[in-house]
PDB file of C-alpha atoms in Angstrom:
ATOM      1  CA  MET A   1      29.452  84.861  82.157  1.00 40.00           C
ATOM      2  CA  VAL A   2      31.645  84.464  78.959  1.00 40.00           C
ATOM      3  CA  ARG A   3      34.514  82.975  80.847  1.00 49.00           C
ATOM      4  CA  VAL A   4      32.273  80.259  82.111  1.00 48.00           C
ATOM      5  CA  GLY A   5      32.208  78.603  78.761  1.00 45.00           C
ATOM      6  CA  ARG A   6      35.891  77.529  79.104  1.00 43.00           C
ATOM      7  CA  SER A   7      36.712  74.018  78.487  1.00 47.00           C
ATOM      8  CA  LEU A   8      39.355  71.510  79.581  1.00 53.00           C
ATOM      9  CA  GLY A   9      41.306  72.507  76.466  1.00 53.00           C
ATOM     10  CA  VAL A  10      41.149  76.238  77.230  1.00 52.00           C
ATOM     11  CA  PHE A  11      41.970  75.409  80.875  1.00 59.00           C
ATOM     12  CA  LEU A  12      45.047  73.606  79.931  1.00 58.00           C
ATOM     13  CA  GLY A  13      45.933  76.394  77.589  1.00 57.00           C
ATOM     14  CA  THR A  14      45.639  78.876  80.266  1.00 55.00           C
ATOM     15  CA  LEU A  15      47.371  76.664  82.757  1.00 58.00           C
ATOM     16  CA  GLY A  16      50.109  76.100  80.122  1.00 53.00           C
ATOM     17  CA  THR A  17      50.507  79.948  79.892  1.00 48.00           C
ATOM     18  CA  ALA A  18      50.845  79.979  83.620  1.00 49.00           C
ATOM     19  CA  VAL A  19      53.434  77.262  83.491  1.00 46.00           C
ATOM     20  CA  ALA A  20      55.275  79.204  80.979  1.00 43.00           C
ATOM     21  CA  LEU A  21      55.223  82.252  83.255  1.00 41.00           C
ATOM     22  CA  ALA A  22      55.653  80.556  86.736  1.00 40.00           C
ATOM     23  CA  GLN A  23      58.796  80.326  88.642  1.00 35.00           C
ATOM     24  CA  PRO A  24      59.994  76.661  89.109  1.00 35.00           C
ATOM     25  CA  PRO A  25      58.816  75.302  92.431  1.00 34.00           C
ATOM     26  CA  ALA A  26      61.425  75.258  95.121  1.00 34.00           C
ATOM     27  CA  PRO A  27      62.925  71.676  95.615  1.00 33.00           C
ATOM     28  CA  GLY A  28      61.445  69.756  98.424  1.00 32.00           C
ATOM     29  CA  PRO A  29      60.408  66.316  99.433  1.00 32.00           C
ATOM     30  CA  VAL A  30      57.843  64.599  97.293  1.00 32.00           C
ATOM     31  CA  ALA A  31      57.427  61.312  99.128  1.00 32.00           C
ATOM     32  CA  PRO A  32      55.086  59.636  98.999  1.00 33.00           C
ATOM     33  CA  ALA A  33      55.006  60.686  95.338  1.00 34.00           C
ATOM     34  CA  THR A  34      52.256  58.272  94.366  1.00 38.00           C
ATOM     35  CA  THR A  35      49.766  59.591  96.931  1.00 38.00           C
ATOM     36  CA  MET A  36      47.960  62.852  96.078  1.00 40.00           C
ATOM     37  CA  PRO A  37      45.797  64.588  98.857  1.00 39.00           C
ATOM     38  CA  ALA A  38      42.888  66.128  96.991  1.00 37.00           C
ATOM     39  CA  PRO A  39      41.389  69.351  98.364  1.00 42.00           C
ATOM     40  CA  ALA A  40      38.204  67.423  98.916  1.00 43.00           C
ATOM     41  CA  PRO A  41      37.900  64.581 101.598  1.00 42.00           C
ATOM     42  CA  THR A  42      38.737  62.079  98.758  1.00 64.00           C
ATOM     43  CA  ARG A  43      42.270  60.736  98.860  1.00 77.00           C
ATOM     44  CA  VAL A  44      43.662  59.434  95.561  1.00 87.00           C
ATOM     45  CA  VAL A  45      46.526  56.974  95.248  1.00 92.00           C
ATOM     46  CA  LEU A  46      47.445  57.482  91.676  1.00 95.00           C
ATOM     47  CA  SER A  47      49.634  54.387  91.418  1.00 94.00           C
ATOM     48  CA  GLU A  48      46.484  52.336  92.146  1.00 95.00           C
ATOM     49  CA  VAL A  49      43.882  54.016  90.007  1.00 96.00           C
ATOM     50  CA  VAL A  50      45.656  55.035  86.915  1.00 97.00           C
ATOM     51  CA  ASP A  51      45.619  52.540  84.070  1.00 97.00           C
ATOM     52  CA  PRO A  52      48.983  50.662  83.767  1.00 97.00           C
ATOM     53  CA  PRO A  53      49.948  51.875  80.221  1.00 97.00           C
ATOM     54  CA  PHE A  54      49.752  55.519  81.532  1.00 98.00           C
ATOM     55  CA  ARG A  55      50.998  55.020  85.167  1.00 98.00           C
ATOM     56  CA  ALA A  56      54.698  55.891  84.562  1.00 98.00           C
ATOM     57  CA  ALA A  57      53.922  58.969  82.583  1.00 98.00           C
ATOM     58  CA  VAL A  58      51.310  60.219  85.004  1.00 97.00           C
ATOM     59  CA  LEU A  59      53.520  59.760  88.058  1.00 97.00           C
ATOM     60  CA  GLU A  60      56.422  61.442  86.284  1.00 96.00           C
ATOM     61  CA  VAL A  61      54.275  64.618  85.807  1.00 95.00           C
ATOM     62  CA  VAL A  62      53.078  64.541  89.354  1.00 95.00           C
ATOM     63  CA  ARG A  63      56.508  63.912  90.873  1.00 94.00           C
ATOM     64  CA  ARG A  64      58.146  66.661  88.889  1.00 91.00           C
ATOM     65  CA  PRO A  65      55.588  69.316  87.969  1.00 87.00           C
ATOM     66  CA  THR A  66      56.722  72.724  86.613  1.00 82.00           C
ATOM     67  CA  VAL A  67      53.670  74.056  88.420  1.00 81.00           C
ATOM     68  CA  SER A  68      50.659  72.606  90.149  1.00 85.00           C
ATOM     69  CA  THR A  69      47.394  74.236  91.205  1.00 87.00           C
ATOM     70  CA  ARG A  70      44.019  73.404  92.642  1.00 89.00           C
ATOM     71  CA  GLY A  71      40.574  74.953  92.382  1.00 90.00           C
ATOM     72  CA  SER A  72      37.088  74.269  93.683  1.00 91.00           C
ATOM     73  CA  GLY A  73      33.613  75.536  93.232  1.00 87.00           C
ATOM     74  CA  SER A  74      30.503  76.138  95.245  1.00 91.00           C
ATOM     75  CA  ASP A  75      28.427  73.098  96.133  1.00 95.00           C
ATOM     76  CA  LEU A  76      25.757  72.131  93.710  1.00 95.00           C
ATOM     77  CA  VAL A  77      22.745  69.767  93.681  1.00 97.00           C
ATOM     78  CA  CYS A  78      22.280  67.431  90.761  1.00 97.00           C
ATOM     79  CA  SER A  79      22.355  63.858  89.795  1.00 97.00           C
ATOM     80  CA  PRO A  80      25.774  62.273  90.401  1.00 96.00           C
ATOM     81  CA  ASP A  81      25.425  60.220  87.293  1.00 96.00           C
ATOM     82  CA  LEU A  82      24.821  63.550  85.345  1.00 97.00           C
ATOM     83  CA  PHE A  83      27.929  65.008  86.686  1.00 97.00           C
ATOM     84  CA  ALA A  84      30.017  62.038  85.856  1.00 97.00           C
ATOM     85  CA  TRP A  85      28.551  61.859  82.331  1.00 97.00           C
ATOM     86  CA  LEU A  86      29.583  65.501  81.736  1.00 96.00           C
ATOM     87  CA  LEU A  87      33.067  64.735  82.734  1.00 96.00           C
ATOM     88  CA  ASP A  88      33.158  61.907  80.284  1.00 96.00           C
ATOM     89  CA  HIS A  89      31.671  64.091  77.508  1.00 95.00           C
ATOM     90  CA  PRO A  90      33.379  67.528  77.562  1.00 93.00           C
ATOM     91  CA  ASP A  91      32.386  68.025  73.926  1.00 93.00           C
ATOM     92  CA  ARG A  92      28.789  67.834  74.821  1.00 95.00           C
ATOM     93  CA  THR A  93      29.300  70.166  77.837  1.00 93.00           C
ATOM     94  CA  ALA A  94      30.901  72.745  75.603  1.00 91.00           C
ATOM     95  CA  ALA A  95      27.970  72.402  73.093  1.00 93.00           C
ATOM     96  CA  ALA A  96      25.534  72.905  75.932  1.00 94.00           C
ATOM     97  CA  TRP A  97      27.029  76.250  76.871  1.00 93.00           C
ATOM     98  CA  ARG A  98      26.770  77.340  73.162  1.00 92.00           C
ATOM     99  CA  ARG A  99      23.121  76.282  73.126  1.00 94.00           C
ATOM    100  CA  LEU A 100      22.556  78.404  76.238  1.00 93.00           C
ATOM    101  CA  GLN A 101      24.060  81.351  74.186  1.00 92.00           C
ATOM    102  CA  VAL A 102      27.279  81.429  76.228  1.00 90.00           C
ATOM    103  CA  PRO A 103      30.314  81.713  73.955  1.00 85.00           C
ATOM    104  CA  CYS A 104      32.433  78.570  74.362  1.00 83.00           C
ATOM    105  CA  VAL A 105      35.208  77.035  72.366  1.00 80.00           C
ATOM    106  CA  GLU A 106      34.705  73.713  70.474  1.00 85.00           C
ATOM    107  CA  ILE A 107      36.017  70.467  71.810  1.00 90.00           C
ATOM    108  CA  ALA A 108      36.489  67.644  69.268  1.00 92.00           C
ATOM    109  CA  ASP A 109      35.725  63.933  70.090  1.00 94.00           C
ATOM    110  CA  ALA A 110      38.732  62.161  68.693  1.00 94.00           C
ATOM    111  CA  GLY A 111      37.395  58.773  69.396  1.00 93.00           C
ATOM    112  CA  LYS A 112      38.210  56.030  71.785  1.00 91.00           C
ATOM    113  CA  GLY A 113      37.715  58.328  74.798  1.00 93.00           C
ATOM    114  CA  ARG A 114      40.121  60.998  73.574  1.00 96.00           C
ATOM    115  CA  PHE A 115      39.256  64.682  73.155  1.00 94.00           C
ATOM    116  CA  SER A 116      41.147  67.650  71.542  1.00 92.00           C
ATOM    117  CA  TRP A 117      41.279  71.441  71.337  1.00 87.00           C
ATOM    118  CA  THR A 118      43.159  73.653  69.041  1.00 85.00           C
ATOM    119  CA  ASP A 119      43.280  77.379  68.530  1.00 82.00           C
ATOM    120  CA  THR A 120      44.481  79.641  65.620  1.00 82.00           C
ATOM    121  CA  ASP A 121      47.736  80.461  67.393  1.00 80.00           C
ATOM    122  CA  GLY A 122      48.960  76.912  67.055  1.00 83.00           C
ATOM    123  CA  SER A 123      47.919  75.466  70.457  1.00 84.00           C
ATOM    124  CA  ASP A 124      46.977  71.766  70.113  1.00 89.00           C
ATOM    125  CA  LEU A 125      46.074  69.667  73.099  1.00 90.00           C
ATOM    126  CA  SER A 126      44.523  66.119  73.475  1.00 93.00           C
ATOM    127  CA  TRP A 127      43.519  64.315  76.725  1.00 95.00           C
ATOM    128  CA  GLN A 128      41.708  61.274  77.931  1.00 96.00           C
ATOM    129  CA  THR A 129      40.644  59.590  81.129  1.00 97.00           C
ATOM    130  CA  VAL A 130      43.464  57.333  82.323  1.00 98.00           C
ATOM    131  CA  GLY A 131      41.947  56.382  85.687  1.00 97.00           C
ATOM    132  CA  THR A 132      38.797  56.399  87.673  1.00 96.00           C
ATOM    133  CA  PHE A 133      37.953  56.247  91.361  1.00 94.00           C
ATOM    134  CA  PRO A 134      34.712  56.575  93.385  1.00 90.00           C
ATOM    135  CA  GLU A 135      33.379  60.110  92.505  1.00 92.00           C
ATOM    136  CA  GLY A 136      36.411  61.124  90.310  1.00 95.00           C
ATOM    137  CA  ARG A 137      38.472  60.931  87.233  1.00 96.00           C
ATOM    138  CA  VAL A 138      42.115  61.224  86.274  1.00 97.00           C
ATOM    139  CA  TRP A 139      42.971  62.896  83.002  1.00 96.00           C
ATOM    140  CA  TYR A 140      46.271  62.832  81.145  1.00 96.00           C
ATOM    141  CA  ALA A 141      46.890  65.532  78.575  1.00 94.00           C
ATOM    142  CA  THR A 142      49.704  66.145  76.085  1.00 94.00           C
ATOM    143  CA  GLY A 143      50.334  68.752  73.417  1.00 91.00           C
ATOM    144  CA  LYS A 144      51.499  72.345  72.978  1.00 87.00           C
ATOM    145  CA  VAL A 145      50.385  75.827  73.887  1.00 80.00           C
ATOM    146  CA  LYS A 146      51.223  79.041  72.329  1.00 75.00           C
ATOM    147  CA  PRO A 147      50.585  81.582  75.044  1.00 65.00           C
ATOM    148  CA  ALA A 148      50.479  84.475  72.547  1.00 63.00           C
ATOM    149  CA  ALA A 149      50.469  85.081  68.859  1.00 63.00           C
ATOM    150  CA  VAL A 150      54.053  86.188  69.194  1.00 62.00           C
ATOM    151  CA  GLY A 151      56.221  84.027  71.192  1.00 67.00           C
ATOM    152  CA  PRO A 152      57.394  80.436  71.632  1.00 72.00           C
ATOM    153  CA  THR A 153      55.217  77.361  71.609  1.00 78.00           C
ATOM    154  CA  VAL A 154      55.350  75.532  74.852  1.00 80.00           C
ATOM    155  CA  PRO A 155      55.128  71.735  74.976  1.00 86.00           C
ATOM    156  CA  LEU A 156      53.302  70.338  77.899  1.00 87.00           C
ATOM    157  CA  LYS A 157      52.122  67.250  79.756  1.00 92.00           C
ATOM    158  CA  ALA A 158      49.460  67.523  82.361  1.00 92.00           C
ATOM    159  CA  VAL A 159      47.639  65.430  84.858  1.00 95.00           C
ATOM    160  CA  VAL A 160      44.221  66.670  86.029  1.00 94.00           C
ATOM    161  CA  VAL A 161      42.377  64.992  88.943  1.00 95.00           C
ATOM    162  CA  VAL A 162      38.687  65.857  89.175  1.00 95.00           C
ATOM    163  CA  SER A 163      36.911  64.881  92.397  1.00 95.00           C
ATOM    164  CA  HIS A 164      33.236  65.265  92.961  1.00 95.00           C
ATOM    165  CA  PRO A 165      32.091  63.703  96.334  1.00 95.00           C
ATOM    166  CA  GLY A 166      28.542  64.009  97.058  1.00 94.00           C
ATOM    167  CA  THR A 167      25.955  63.532  99.768  1.00 95.00           C
ATOM    168  CA  ALA A 168      22.532  62.254  98.850  1.00 96.00           C
ATOM    169  CA  VAL A 169      19.684  64.727  99.274  1.00 96.00           C
ATOM    170  CA  GLY A 170      16.849  62.551  97.922  1.00 93.00           C
ATOM    171  CA  GLY A 171      15.155  62.032  94.602  1.00 93.00           C
ATOM    172  CA  GLY A 172      18.247  60.663  92.977  1.00 94.00           C
ATOM    173  CA  ALA A 173      20.224  64.001  93.523  1.00 97.00           C
ATOM    174  CA  ALA A 174      23.245  64.746  95.687  1.00 97.00           C
ATOM    175  CA  ARG A 175      24.973  67.812  97.076  1.00 97.00           C
ATOM    176  CA  ILE A 176      28.238  67.695  95.140  1.00 96.00           C
ATOM    177  CA  THR A 177      31.420  69.419  95.969  1.00 95.00           C
ATOM    178  CA  PRO A 178      33.627  69.529  92.810  1.00 95.00           C
ATOM    179  CA  THR A 179      37.379  70.116  92.969  1.00 94.00           C
ATOM    180  CA  VAL A 180      40.233  70.034  90.544  1.00 92.00           C
ATOM    181  CA  GLN A 181      43.931  69.479  91.072  1.00 92.00           C
ATOM    182  CA  ALA A 182      46.325  69.892  88.140  1.00 90.00           C
ATOM    183  CA  PHE A 183      49.963  69.112  87.671  1.00 91.00           C
ATOM    184  CA  VAL A 184      51.686  70.492  84.520  1.00 87.00           C
ATOM    185  CA  GLN A 185      55.225  69.737  83.189  1.00 87.00           C
ATOM    186  CA  THR A 186      56.833  71.599  80.469  1.00 82.00           C
ATOM    187  CA  ASP A 187      60.160  72.401  78.782  1.00 73.00           C
ATOM    188  CA  SER A 188      62.195  74.729  81.026  1.00 58.00           C
ATOM    189  CA  LYS A 189      63.769  76.641  78.151  1.00 68.00           C
ATOM    190  CA  ALA A 190      60.398  77.653  76.736  1.00 60.00           C
ATOM    191  CA  ALA A 191      59.178  78.463  80.203  1.00 60.00           C
ATOM    192  CA  ALA A 192      62.140  80.664  80.928  1.00 56.00           C
ATOM    193  CA  VAL A 193      61.585  82.732  77.760  1.00 58.00           C
ATOM    194  CA  ALA A 194      57.925  83.459  78.710  1.00 57.00           C
ATOM    195  CA  LEU A 195      58.687  84.002  82.377  1.00 50.00           C
ATOM    196  CA  ARG A 196      59.767  87.537  81.820  1.00 54.00           C
ATOM    197  CA  VAL A 197      56.286  88.617  80.648  1.00 57.00           C
ATOM    198  CA  LEU A 198      54.103  88.171  83.796  1.00 51.00           C
ATOM    199  CA  GLY A 199      56.234  86.249  86.330  1.00 59.00           C
ATOM    200  CA  PRO A 200      54.643  86.221  89.742  1.00 63.00           C
ATOM    201  CA  THR A 201      51.000  86.569  88.504  1.00 66.00           C
ATOM    202  CA  ALA A 202      51.197  83.076  87.059  1.00 65.00           C
ATOM    203  CA  PRO A 203      50.090  80.997  90.102  1.00 70.00           C
ATOM    204  CA  LYS A 204      46.958  83.167  90.446  1.00 75.00           C
ATOM    205  CA  LEU A 205      46.258  82.660  86.755  1.00 74.00           C
ATOM    206  CA  ALA A 206      46.632  78.937  87.087  1.00 76.00           C
ATOM    207  CA  GLN A 207      44.228  78.850  90.101  1.00 82.00           C
ATOM    208  CA  ASP A 208      41.660  80.956  88.207  1.00 83.00           C
ATOM    209  CA  ALA A 209      41.819  78.570  85.362  1.00 82.00           C
ATOM    210  CA  ALA A 210      41.277  75.522  87.544  1.00 85.00           C
ATOM    211  CA  GLU A 211      38.220  77.230  89.095  1.00 87.00           C
ATOM    212  CA  GLN A 212      36.859  77.990  85.634  1.00 87.00           C
ATOM    213  CA  LEU A 213      37.235  74.347  84.795  1.00 89.00           C
ATOM    214  CA  VAL A 214      35.098  73.425  87.769  1.00 91.00           C
ATOM    215  CA  LEU A 215      32.453  76.017  86.774  1.00 90.00           C
ATOM    216  CA  PHE A 216      32.520  74.683  83.136  1.00 91.00           C
ATOM    217  CA  PHE A 217      31.069  71.368  84.248  1.00 94.00           C
ATOM    218  CA  ALA A 218      29.193  72.445  87.247  1.00 94.00           C
ATOM    219  CA  GLY A 219      27.321  75.258  85.572  1.00 94.00           C
ATOM    220  CA  VAL A 220      25.741  72.900  83.052  1.00 96.00           C
ATOM    221  CA  ALA A 221      24.964  70.268  85.646  1.00 97.00           C
ATOM    222  CA  ARG A 222      23.188  72.853  87.785  1.00 96.00           C
ATOM    223  CA  TYR A 223      21.252  74.104  84.869  1.00 96.00           C
ATOM    224  CA  VAL A 224      20.122  70.739  83.531  1.00 97.00           C
ATOM    225  CA  HIS A 225      19.028  69.620  87.062  1.00 97.00           C
ATOM    226  CA  ALA A 226      16.854  72.763  87.320  1.00 97.00           C
ATOM    227  CA  HIS A 227      15.500  72.405  83.918  1.00 97.00           C
ATOM    228  CA  PRO A 228      15.304  68.589  83.150  1.00 97.00           C
ATOM    229  CA  ASP A 229      12.914  69.284  80.249  1.00 98.00           C
ATOM    230  CA  ARG A 230      15.834  70.749  78.330  1.00 97.00           C
ATOM    231  CA  ALA A 231      18.287  68.008  78.957  1.00 97.00           C
ATOM    232  CA  ASP A 232      17.918  66.180  75.691  1.00 97.00           C
ATOM    233  CA  GLU A 233      18.109  69.467  73.769  1.00 96.00           C
ATOM    234  CA  LEU A 234      21.200  70.788  75.543  1.00 97.00           C
ATOM    235  CA  LEU A 235      23.169  67.544  75.733  1.00 97.00           C
ATOM    236  CA  ALA A 236      22.456  66.146  72.189  1.00 95.00           C
ATOM    237  CA  PRO A 237      25.421  65.447  69.879  1.00 90.00           C
ATOM    238  CA  ALA A 238      26.446  68.222  67.641  1.00 78.00           C
ATOM    239  CA  ARG A 239      24.797  68.267  64.270  1.00 75.00           C
ATOM    240  CA  ARG A 240      27.210  67.351  61.465  1.00 66.00           C
TER     241      ARG A 240
END
């Protein structure tokens, strides 16, 4: 259960490691580059849902990713509003895991909808929601990841699309199918250095990280739905 407490920051760190270790994708057609089929029935047209100030940067990453991956989790029953709230408050989600005695890193609320994660090796990532669509979010992240204490720092940009389509089951709850699709772009020179370490295991590492991100949010949503009396305690702001 320890791995469940991973956050978006740790996910991007793990995914960044995978990027640094992954072979560049084979060249191929990318049209239509602005349309991204999600693993769930939701179909996202990024050029329409991403806020204009971030649109060019997001599409650049999606069109030319160093690596991309997707992950999904088992269906869960909870309030759709609760699940959306958790996506918008990853710092509170991380705090909820710690209050459940599950080890979890800290996510900082940087204000104005931005969140950040750092580690002692020099990784430093920040992200924010740059687009919304029915039952989903688009996150854009920038920063750097140091895959190991010894080795290069890998700069990266990432686009993460979270989709959570649901079917009403009554009582304000829905059966939700959460999925994540991520695109990461990084400096090829730094990636080439790290590539020699793990090589072909990187795609599986990236997929596992995406699935852990789904579980990070779904686990708290499932628990709070089953124990509504603990919602205020678990989701309260961290004490300063």
